[in-house]
mmCIF file of C-alpha atoms in Angstrom:
data_model
loop_
_atom_site.group_PDB
_atom_site.id
_atom_site.type_symbol
_atom_site.label_atom_id
_atom_site.label_comp_id
_atom_site.label_asym_id
_atom_site.label_seq_id
_atom_site.Cartn_x
_atom_site.Cartn_y
_atom_site.Cartn_z
ATOM 1 C CA MET A 65 29.563 -6.555 -7.845
ATOM 2 C CA GLU A 66 28.305 -3.780 -10.080
ATOM 3 C CA ALA A 67 24.719 -4.603 -9.094
ATOM 4 C CA LEU A 68 25.629 -3.705 -5.508
ATOM 5 C CA GLN A 69 26.956 -0.275 -6.430
ATOM 6 C CA SER A 70 24.839 2.839 -6.577
ATOM 7 C CA PRO A 71 23.585 3.533 -10.120
ATOM 8 C CA PHE A 72 23.771 7.242 -9.287
ATOM 9 C CA ASN A 73 26.748 9.567 -9.097
ATOM 10 C CA ILE A 74 27.477 10.480 -5.477
ATOM 11 C CA ASP A 75 26.702 14.119 -6.284
ATOM 12 C CA CYS A 76 23.071 13.128 -6.766
ATOM 13 C CA PHE A 77 22.929 12.302 -3.069
ATOM 14 C CA SER A 78 24.980 15.245 -1.829
ATOM 15 C CA GLY A 79 21.853 16.806 -0.340
ATOM 16 C CA ILE A 80 21.108 13.649 1.591
ATOM 17 C CA ARG A 81 24.675 13.237 2.794
ATOM 18 C CA LEU A 82 24.817 16.851 3.949
ATOM 19 C CA ALA A 83 21.580 16.320 5.838
ATOM 20 C CA ARG A 84 23.005 13.265 7.529
ATOM 21 C CA ASP A 85 26.690 13.951 8.113
ATOM 22 C CA PRO A 86 28.303 16.543 10.390
ATOM 23 C CA PRO A 87 28.041 19.432 10.615
ATOM 24 C CA HIS A 88 24.549 19.248 9.031
ATOM 25 C CA LEU A 89 22.954 16.730 11.419
ATOM 26 C CA GLN A 90 19.426 18.114 11.295
ATOM 27 C CA PRO A 91 17.066 17.743 9.641
ATOM 28 C CA ILE A 92 17.655 14.352 8.028
ATOM 29 C CA LEU A 93 15.988 14.419 4.619
ATOM 30 C CA GLN A 94 14.223 11.698 2.636
ATOM 31 C CA PHE A 95 14.879 10.998 -1.039
ATOM 32 C CA HIS A 96 11.700 10.065 -2.933
ATOM 33 C CA GLY A 97 10.073 9.196 0.393
ATOM 34 C CA LYS A 98 12.965 6.968 1.547
ATOM 35 C CA TRP A 99 15.489 7.550 4.302
ATOM 36 C CA PRO A 100 19.216 7.540 3.539
ATOM 37 C CA PHE A 101 21.137 4.471 4.761
ATOM 38 C CA TYR A 102 24.789 3.660 5.162
ATOM 39 C CA ARG A 103 25.511 0.752 2.866
ATOM 40 C CA PHE A 104 27.213 -2.225 4.529
ATOM 41 C CA LEU A 105 28.898 -4.966 2.473
ATOM 42 C CA GLY A 106 26.835 -3.810 -0.514
ATOM 43 C CA MET A 107 23.541 -4.044 1.378
ATOM 44 C CA GLN A 108 21.365 -0.972 0.978
ATOM 45 C CA GLU A 109 19.326 -1.631 4.148
ATOM 46 C CA PRO A 110 21.563 -4.007 6.119
ATOM 47 C CA PHE A 111 19.369 -4.669 9.137
ATOM 48 C CA SER A 112 16.299 -5.327 6.991
ATOM 49 C CA VAL A 113 18.393 -7.907 5.121
ATOM 50 C CA ILE A 114 19.668 -9.501 8.344
ATOM 51 C CA PHE A 115 16.244 -9.641 9.973
ATOM 52 C CA SER A 116 14.730 -11.022 6.758
ATOM 53 C CA LEU A 117 17.341 -13.782 6.973
ATOM 54 C CA PHE A 118 16.238 -14.473 10.559
ATOM 55 C CA ASN A 119 12.658 -14.906 9.300
ATOM 56 C CA PHE A 120 13.863 -17.210 6.518
ATOM 57 C CA LEU A 121 15.651 -19.363 9.083
ATOM 58 C CA ALA A 122 12.552 -19.337 11.320
ATOM 59 C CA HIS A 123 10.457 -20.778 8.483
ATOM 60 C CA ASP A 124 13.165 -23.306 7.631
ATOM 61 C CA HIS A 125 13.292 -24.433 11.267
ATOM 62 C CA GLY A 126 9.499 -24.591 11.396
ATOM 63 C CA MET A 127 9.326 -26.779 8.293
ATOM 64 C CA GLN A 128 11.881 -29.103 9.856
ATOM 65 C CA ARG A 129 9.697 -29.385 12.963
ATOM 66 C CA ILE A 130 6.662 -30.165 10.814
ATOM 67 C CA ARG A 131 8.549 -32.916 8.965
ATOM 68 C CA GLU A 132 9.923 -34.434 12.172
ATOM 69 C CA ASN A 133 6.770 -34.331 14.294
ATOM 70 C CA ILE A 134 3.834 -34.711 11.902
ATOM 71 C CA PRO A 135 3.534 -37.933 9.858
ATOM 72 C CA ALA A 136 3.350 -37.662 6.078
ATOM 73 C CA ASN A 137 -0.154 -39.166 5.987
ATOM 74 C CA TYR A 138 -1.642 -36.386 8.133
ATOM 75 C CA PRO A 139 -3.911 -34.505 5.688
ATOM 76 C CA LEU A 140 -2.981 -30.984 6.816
ATOM 77 C CA ARG A 141 0.767 -31.588 6.708
ATOM 78 C CA LYS A 142 1.078 -30.679 3.019
ATOM 79 C CA TYR A 143 -0.635 -27.336 3.651
ATOM 80 C CA TYR A 144 1.781 -26.528 6.471
ATOM 81 C CA ILE A 145 4.829 -27.461 4.388
ATOM 82 C CA THR A 146 3.518 -25.298 1.532
ATOM 83 C CA LEU A 147 3.082 -22.452 4.020
ATOM 84 C CA GLY A 148 6.773 -22.809 4.785
ATOM 85 C CA TYR A 149 7.761 -22.629 1.134
ATOM 86 C CA PHE A 150 5.731 -19.454 0.643
ATOM 87 C CA GLY A 151 7.448 -18.017 3.707
ATOM 88 C CA LEU A 152 10.908 -18.948 2.451
ATOM 89 C CA ALA A 153 10.236 -17.380 -0.947
ATOM 90 C CA SER A 154 8.859 -14.154 0.503
ATOM 91 C CA TRP A 155 11.889 -13.638 2.754
ATOM 92 C CA VAL A 156 14.356 -14.475 -0.019
ATOM 93 C CA PHE A 157 12.862 -11.735 -2.173
ATOM 94 C CA SER A 158 12.783 -9.431 0.852
ATOM 95 C CA MET A 159 16.534 -9.952 1.314
ATOM 96 C CA ILE A 160 17.150 -9.275 -2.373
ATOM 97 C CA PHE A 161 15.041 -6.105 -2.387
ATOM 98 C CA HIS A 162 16.606 -4.650 0.755
ATOM 99 C CA THR A 163 20.055 -5.419 -0.621
ATOM 100 C CA ARG A 164 19.385 -3.423 -3.798
ATOM 101 C CA ASP A 165 16.260 -1.413 -4.447
ATOM 102 C CA PHE A 166 15.487 -1.752 -8.155
ATOM 103 C CA SER A 167 12.054 -1.730 -9.762
ATOM 104 C CA ILE A 168 12.190 -5.477 -10.448
ATOM 105 C CA THR A 169 13.412 -6.389 -6.944
ATOM 106 C CA GLU A 170 10.693 -4.206 -5.429
ATOM 107 C CA LYS A 171 7.950 -5.875 -7.469
ATOM 108 C CA LEU A 172 9.245 -9.379 -6.685
ATOM 109 C CA ASP A 173 9.313 -8.519 -2.982
ATOM 110 C CA TYR A 174 5.757 -7.164 -3.053
ATOM 111 C CA PHE A 175 4.387 -10.035 -5.123
ATOM 112 C CA ALA A 176 6.067 -12.702 -2.980
ATOM 113 C CA ALA A 177 4.813 -11.057 0.206
ATOM 114 C CA GLY A 178 1.319 -10.845 -1.288
ATOM 115 C CA ALA A 179 1.431 -14.517 -2.243
ATOM 116 C CA SER A 180 2.468 -15.444 1.296
ATOM 117 C CA VAL A 181 -0.361 -13.398 2.795
ATOM 118 C CA MET A 182 -2.878 -14.849 0.335
ATOM 119 C CA TYR A 183 -1.758 -18.389 1.068
ATOM 120 C CA GLY A 184 -2.196 -17.628 4.757
ATOM 121 C CA LEU A 185 -5.811 -16.759 4.051
ATOM 122 C CA TYR A 186 -6.157 -19.846 1.847
ATOM 123 C CA TYR A 187 -5.097 -22.486 4.352
ATOM 124 C CA THR A 188 -6.746 -20.832 7.389
ATOM 125 C CA PRO A 189 -10.342 -21.979 6.669
ATOM 126 C CA ILE A 190 -8.993 -25.331 5.490
ATOM 127 C CA ARG A 191 -7.705 -25.934 9.015
ATOM 128 C CA ILE A 192 -10.453 -24.191 10.964
ATOM 129 C CA PHE A 193 -13.365 -25.752 9.061
ATOM 130 C CA ARG A 194 -11.455 -28.927 8.138
ATOM 131 C CA LEU A 195 -12.020 -28.624 4.408
ATOM 132 C CA ASP A 196 -9.317 -31.267 4.000
ATOM 133 C CA GLN A 197 -11.639 -34.036 5.178
ATOM 134 C CA HIS A 198 -13.054 -36.639 2.807
ATOM 135 C CA ASP A 199 -16.518 -35.200 2.528
ATOM 136 C CA GLU A 200 -18.044 -34.465 -0.877
ATOM 137 C CA THR A 201 -19.502 -31.132 0.221
ATOM 138 C CA LYS A 202 -16.217 -30.017 1.741
ATOM 139 C CA LYS A 203 -14.314 -31.194 -1.317
ATOM 140 C CA SER A 204 -16.530 -29.032 -3.521
ATOM 141 C CA ILE A 205 -16.089 -26.046 -1.217
ATOM 142 C CA LEU A 206 -12.314 -26.561 -1.228
ATOM 143 C CA ARG A 207 -12.190 -26.601 -5.039
ATOM 144 C CA VAL A 208 -14.178 -23.362 -5.247
ATOM 145 C CA TRP A 209 -12.088 -21.770 -2.485
ATOM 146 C CA THR A 210 -8.852 -22.759 -4.223
ATOM 147 C CA MET A 211 -9.953 -21.272 -7.537
ATOM 148 C CA LEU A 212 -11.180 -18.094 -5.850
ATOM 149 C CA CYS A 213 -7.847 -17.513 -4.096
ATOM 150 C CA VAL A 214 -5.885 -18.163 -7.297
ATOM 151 C CA VAL A 215 -8.083 -15.790 -9.310
ATOM 152 C CA LEU A 216 -7.855 -13.060 -6.649
ATOM 153 C CA TYR A 217 -4.061 -13.277 -6.499
ATOM 154 C CA VAL A 218 -3.660 -13.295 -10.297
ATOM 155 C CA ALA A 219 -5.993 -10.296 -10.557
ATOM 156 C CA HIS A 220 -4.013 -8.509 -7.830
ATOM 157 C CA VAL A 221 -0.660 -9.031 -9.571
ATOM 158 C CA SER A 222 -2.119 -8.223 -12.991
ATOM 159 C CA TYR A 223 -3.512 -4.912 -11.747
ATOM 160 C CA LEU A 224 -0.186 -3.895 -10.223
ATOM 161 C CA THR A 225 1.765 -5.050 -13.287
ATOM 162 C CA PHE A 226 -0.337 -3.971 -16.246
ATOM 163 C CA TRP A 227 -2.501 -1.168 -14.900
ATOM 164 C CA ARG A 228 -0.847 0.731 -12.078
ATOM 165 C CA PHE A 229 1.660 -0.073 -9.354
ATOM 166 C CA ASP A 230 -0.422 1.451 -6.585
ATOM 167 C CA TYR A 231 1.323 1.336 -3.210
ATOM 168 C CA THR A 232 -1.784 2.344 -1.273
ATOM 169 C CA TYR A 233 -3.939 -0.295 -2.931
ATOM 170 C CA ASN A 234 -1.285 -2.959 -2.364
ATOM 171 C CA MET A 235 -1.045 -2.073 1.324
ATOM 172 C CA VAL A 236 -4.817 -2.033 1.800
ATOM 173 C CA ALA A 237 -5.223 -5.354 -0.027
ATOM 174 C CA ASN A 238 -2.638 -7.046 2.186
ATOM 175 C CA VAL A 239 -4.065 -5.535 5.368
ATOM 176 C CA VAL A 240 -7.592 -6.699 4.474
ATOM 177 C CA VAL A 241 -6.468 -10.235 3.594
ATOM 178 C CA GLY A 242 -4.279 -10.424 6.689
ATOM 179 C CA SER A 243 -7.016 -9.052 8.943
ATOM 180 C CA ILE A 244 -9.520 -11.674 7.767
ATOM 181 C CA GLN A 245 -7.217 -14.534 8.691
ATOM 182 C CA ASN A 246 -6.281 -12.846 11.978
ATOM 183 C CA ILE A 247 -9.963 -12.603 12.910
ATOM 184 C CA LEU A 248 -10.546 -16.247 11.972
ATOM 185 C CA TRP A 249 -7.559 -17.479 13.987
ATOM 186 C CA SER A 250 -8.502 -15.338 16.988
ATOM 187 C CA TRP A 251 -12.042 -16.735 16.945
ATOM 188 C CA PHE A 252 -10.696 -20.265 16.543
ATOM 189 C CA SER A 253 -8.270 -19.705 19.409
ATOM 190 C CA VAL A 254 -11.024 -18.614 21.792
ATOM 191 C CA GLN A 255 -13.236 -21.552 20.848
ATOM 192 C CA ARG A 256 -10.433 -24.102 21.206
ATOM 193 C CA TYR A 257 -9.277 -22.730 24.546
ATOM 194 C CA ARG A 258 -12.802 -22.818 25.954
ATOM 195 C CA ARG A 259 -13.135 -26.434 24.895
ATOM 196 C CA LEU A 260 -9.677 -27.777 25.735
ATOM 197 C CA LYS A 261 -8.647 -25.503 28.629
ATOM 198 C CA ARG A 262 -5.020 -25.766 27.484
ATOM 199 C CA VAL A 263 -2.676 -22.827 27.178
ATOM 200 C CA TRP A 264 -1.354 -23.822 23.749
ATOM 201 C CA ALA A 265 -4.902 -23.624 22.349
ATOM 202 C CA ALA A 266 -4.801 -19.865 22.984
ATOM 203 C CA TRP A 267 -1.516 -19.407 21.130
ATOM 204 C CA PRO A 268 -3.045 -18.276 17.799
ATOM 205 C CA GLY A 269 -4.804 -15.355 19.464
ATOM 206 C CA LEU A 270 -1.641 -14.371 21.336
ATOM 207 C CA ILE A 271 0.431 -14.613 18.160
ATOM 208 C CA VAL A 272 -2.071 -12.424 16.297
ATOM 209 C CA ALA A 273 -1.795 -9.838 19.089
ATOM 210 C CA TRP A 274 2.012 -9.954 18.815
ATOM 211 C CA ILE A 275 1.873 -9.458 15.038
ATOM 212 C CA ILE A 276 -0.466 -6.477 15.389
ATOM 213 C CA LEU A 277 1.886 -4.867 17.914
ATOM 214 C CA ALA A 278 4.867 -5.542 15.645
ATOM 215 C CA MET A 279 3.007 -4.030 12.679
ATOM 216 C CA SER A 280 2.484 -0.849 14.681
ATOM 217 C CA LEU A 281 6.221 -0.244 14.306
ATOM 218 C CA GLU A 282 5.502 0.625 10.676
ATOM 219 C CA LEU A 283 3.549 3.647 11.914
ATOM 220 C CA PHE A 284 6.749 5.177 13.282
ATOM 221 C CA ASP A 285 8.639 6.656 10.359
ATOM 222 C CA PHE A 286 11.892 7.787 11.948
ATOM 223 C CA PRO A 287 15.354 8.295 10.430
ATOM 224 C CA PRO A 288 17.517 5.151 10.605
ATOM 225 C CA TRP A 289 19.485 4.771 13.815
ATOM 226 C CA SER A 290 23.173 5.138 12.959
ATOM 227 C CA GLY A 291 22.024 5.306 9.355
ATOM 228 C CA MET A 292 21.244 1.559 9.322
ATOM 229 C CA MET A 293 18.202 0.505 11.393
ATOM 230 C CA ASP A 294 14.719 1.947 10.832
ATOM 231 C CA ALA A 295 11.125 1.113 11.809
ATOM 232 C CA HIS A 296 10.662 -1.214 8.835
ATOM 233 C CA SER A 297 13.661 -3.335 9.813
ATOM 234 C CA LEU A 298 12.315 -3.548 13.385
ATOM 235 C CA TRP A 299 9.007 -4.813 11.971
ATOM 236 C CA HIS A 300 10.956 -7.597 10.278
ATOM 237 C CA LEU A 301 12.677 -8.384 13.585
ATOM 238 C CA GLY A 302 9.317 -8.441 15.342
ATOM 239 C CA THR A 303 7.997 -11.286 13.153
ATOM 240 C CA VAL A 304 10.778 -13.781 13.919
ATOM 241 C CA VAL A 305 9.554 -15.060 17.296
ATOM 242 C CA PRO A 306 5.857 -15.368 16.325
ATOM 243 C CA THR A 307 6.898 -17.360 13.232
ATOM 244 C CA ILE A 308 8.737 -19.906 15.394
ATOM 245 C CA TRP A 309 5.838 -19.877 17.857
ATOM 246 C CA TRP A 310 3.333 -20.462 15.041
ATOM 247 C CA TYR A 311 5.019 -23.623 13.798
ATOM 248 C CA ASN A 312 5.095 -24.887 17.387
ATOM 249 C CA PHE A 313 1.334 -24.352 17.503
ATOM 250 C CA LEU A 314 0.795 -26.203 14.221
ATOM 251 C CA VAL A 315 2.725 -29.194 15.603
ATOM 252 C CA LYS A 316 0.808 -29.149 18.903
ATOM 253 C CA ASP A 317 -2.513 -28.771 17.121
ATOM 254 C CA ALA A 318 -1.787 -31.630 14.718
ATOM 255 C CA GLN A 319 -0.635 -33.936 17.519
ATOM 256 C CA ASP A 320 -3.786 -33.189 19.517
ATOM 257 C CA ASP A 321 -5.926 -33.813 16.442
ATOM 258 C CA MET A 322 -4.207 -37.135 15.727
ATOM 259 C CA GLN A 323 -4.554 -38.214 19.338
ATOM 260 C CA GLY A 324 -8.280 -37.404 19.283
ATOM 261 C CA THR A 325 -8.673 -39.377 16.068
ATOM 262 C CA ARG A 326 -6.986 -42.426 17.622
ATOM 263 C CA LEU A 327 -9.212 -42.218 20.713
ATOM 264 C CA LYS A 328 -12.348 -42.091 18.545
ATOM 265 C CA ALA A 329 -11.129 -45.140 16.627
#
């Protein structure tokens, strides 16, 4: 229980509390760039914790759908299940960090999120360009691609750990990696829809658009509503539905691929 208590004497936050509580309602002040929150059941940012849990459950549900609807011998299935595990890990560390903001919980949250984003970039070309197929050239490309992604992630974490924990760099790195996969999926979505003329083929592009709109919430840096819900927590809420939607796409896409393979046979 001690880990859930503030390591500071309440007097250290008297300025924040006076800025937040009557009769000093305005302006609400930030402490080291962070808004003051009312702690609930030991949680420092309760709605960020709750919405992170929703995302965790969305990934868990998605993995269950993958297991139930895609046979174990489908070559891309292992990549989709691994995607789920990266998602579960990232949201677990997000819940921990938003429960108590320590240096170690912050780093674990950032590193897990970075790993999830990097894995997203990793498996994207594997699906789009079918690097999973039994072709010697593609196998060689996949080995190089795997090593490159591992080296980039290790270098990223090493820089933040041993050189400098640079928030701006970390944000830019994640935005660049995320943008590359968003562009690839959007292009893939357009190509698939033109060929198949099915609504579900356009889902990746629509999901990317949703994610971009949800990310825009991070641009609004407002004081927490009722001292508990801020723009960052709303960003977490905004990723729940597209996560569920994404796993539905992966199932649809795999089923269509398997059906096409059977017809060719």
